[in-house]
Amino acid sequence: MGYHEIDEKFMKHRIAILLLSALTCGCDQENNTEEVDDVYQPNPEALELNNKAVNFIGNAAHSYDSIKGSFYDSALIYLNEALQVDSLYITAYTNKAQVLRNKGQLKESIDVLEKVESIKPGFVEVIMGQGLVYEKMGNMSQAHKKYNEALEAYKARLEDNPDPVKVKLDIAFLYIFLEDKHRGMNELEFLKDEYPDDQQIIAMEGYLKGFNKEEFIKTY
């Protein structure tokens, strides 16, 4: 596998986890589910409804702009039904927030993410997601507030995390949104010294060097 292949595969995975990415849904099909919460088990009926929504989200991602809206509307119907069945199903909430964001309903997307925070306080990926949506709305004061909250949550996670590289990479990426790309690159240099052969670090370094925050926010 070449460097470019490692870079592309790794970064798609990392961005999906970090940002509740619109490119890969929070929950895949039932036989290949990556739960946001690895302890909570959703109601089976809610899981099935969520998976139907995921199909529509996937269809929207590969369709013309003129019909994306109808796919998203169908996804919302299933997600709302899933949440009626299981009001604690975090993945359905994050998928709903994604759909609303893709429809341009940014305030509504944040409201859904706030609901997730009430269910699972300190859920750093959701806090970061709120910051990104606020920045997309042009509300930089709220965005930076959320980014700083996310930084503190990451530091707390780092204290007892068995995979410090993953968390430290998230922190390095977060510094870009705190307007400190130099700090992010320095964090990567420290990681490279500590883990010189780690392909995740090498991939992230290449990604950050060419990263365009404005373009990312625009397409988020």
PDB file of N, CA and C in Angstrom, residues 5 17 46 88 99 101 120 124 144-145 166 178-179 185 207:
ATOM      1  N   GLU A   5      -2.401   6.013  -0.478  1.00  0.00           N
ATOM      2  CA  GLU A   5      -3.512   5.151  -0.077  1.00  0.00           C
ATOM      3  C   GLU A   5      -3.675   5.157   1.437  1.00  0.00           C
ATOM      4  N   ILE A  17     -14.790  10.090  12.435  1.00  0.00           N
ATOM      5  CA  ILE A  17     -14.955   9.970  13.883  1.00  0.00           C
ATOM      6  C   ILE A  17     -14.942  11.333  14.547  1.00  0.00           C
ATOM      7  N   ALA A  46     -35.505   0.454  16.484  1.00  0.00           N
ATOM      8  CA  ALA A  46     -34.895   1.757  16.213  1.00  0.00           C
ATOM      9  C   ALA A  46     -33.665   1.607  15.327  1.00  0.00           C
ATOM     10  N   LEU A  88     -32.947   7.415  23.481  1.00  0.00           N
ATOM     11  CA  LEU A  88     -31.554   7.507  23.938  1.00  0.00           C
ATOM     12  C   LEU A  88     -30.567   7.040  22.867  1.00  0.00           C
ATOM     13  N   VAL A  99     -28.099  15.180   8.719  1.00  0.00           N
ATOM     14  CA  VAL A  99     -29.088  15.431   7.663  1.00  0.00           C
ATOM     15  C   VAL A  99     -29.559  16.880   7.707  1.00  0.00           C
ATOM     16  N   ARG A 101     -27.988  19.419   8.888  1.00  0.00           N
ATOM     17  CA  ARG A 101     -26.888  20.278   8.438  1.00  0.00           C
ATOM     18  C   ARG A 101     -26.794  20.272   6.919  1.00  0.00           C
ATOM     19  N   LYS A 120     -25.294  12.316  26.861  1.00  0.00           N
ATOM     20  CA  LYS A 120     -23.921  11.873  27.116  1.00  0.00           C
ATOM     21  C   LYS A 120     -23.027  13.098  27.295  1.00  0.00           C
ATOM     22  N   VAL A 124     -17.000  14.464  23.276  1.00  0.00           N
ATOM     23  CA  VAL A 124     -16.140  15.475  22.647  1.00  0.00           C
ATOM     24  C   VAL A 124     -16.408  15.640  21.163  1.00  0.00           C
ATOM     25  N   HIS A 144     -15.634  29.160  18.833  1.00  0.00           N
ATOM     26  CA  HIS A 144     -14.419  29.056  19.631  1.00  0.00           C
ATOM     27  C   HIS A 144     -14.716  28.577  21.050  1.00  0.00           C
ATOM     28  N   LYS A 145     -15.858  28.954  21.567  1.00  0.00           N
ATOM     29  CA  LYS A 145     -16.255  28.454  22.888  1.00  0.00           C
ATOM     30  C   LYS A 145     -16.352  26.931  22.867  1.00  0.00           C
ATOM     31  N   LYS A 166      -4.225   8.365  19.107  1.00  0.00           N
ATOM     32  CA  LYS A 166      -5.493   8.761  18.494  1.00  0.00           C
ATOM     33  C   LYS A 166      -5.988  10.087  19.078  1.00  0.00           C
ATOM     34  N   LEU A 178      -8.739  26.392  16.427  1.00  0.00           N
ATOM     35  CA  LEU A 178      -8.463  27.406  17.439  1.00  0.00           C
ATOM     36  C   LEU A 178      -7.467  28.429  16.901  1.00  0.00           C
ATOM     37  N   GLU A 179      -7.318  28.458  15.566  1.00  0.00           N
ATOM     38  CA  GLU A 179      -6.448  29.421  14.869  1.00  0.00           C
ATOM     39  C   GLU A 179      -4.990  29.282  15.303  1.00  0.00           C
ATOM     40  N   MET A 185       0.948  21.586  14.348  1.00  0.00           N
ATOM     41  CA  MET A 185       2.093  20.961  13.706  1.00  0.00           C
ATOM     42  C   MET A 185       3.171  20.618  14.735  1.00  0.00           C
ATOM     43  N   TYR A 207      -1.709  15.500   5.726  1.00  0.00           N
ATOM     44  CA  TYR A 207      -3.044  16.094   5.589  1.00  0.00           C
ATOM     45  C   TYR A 207      -3.068  17.535   6.090  1.00  0.00           C
TER      46      TYR A 207
END
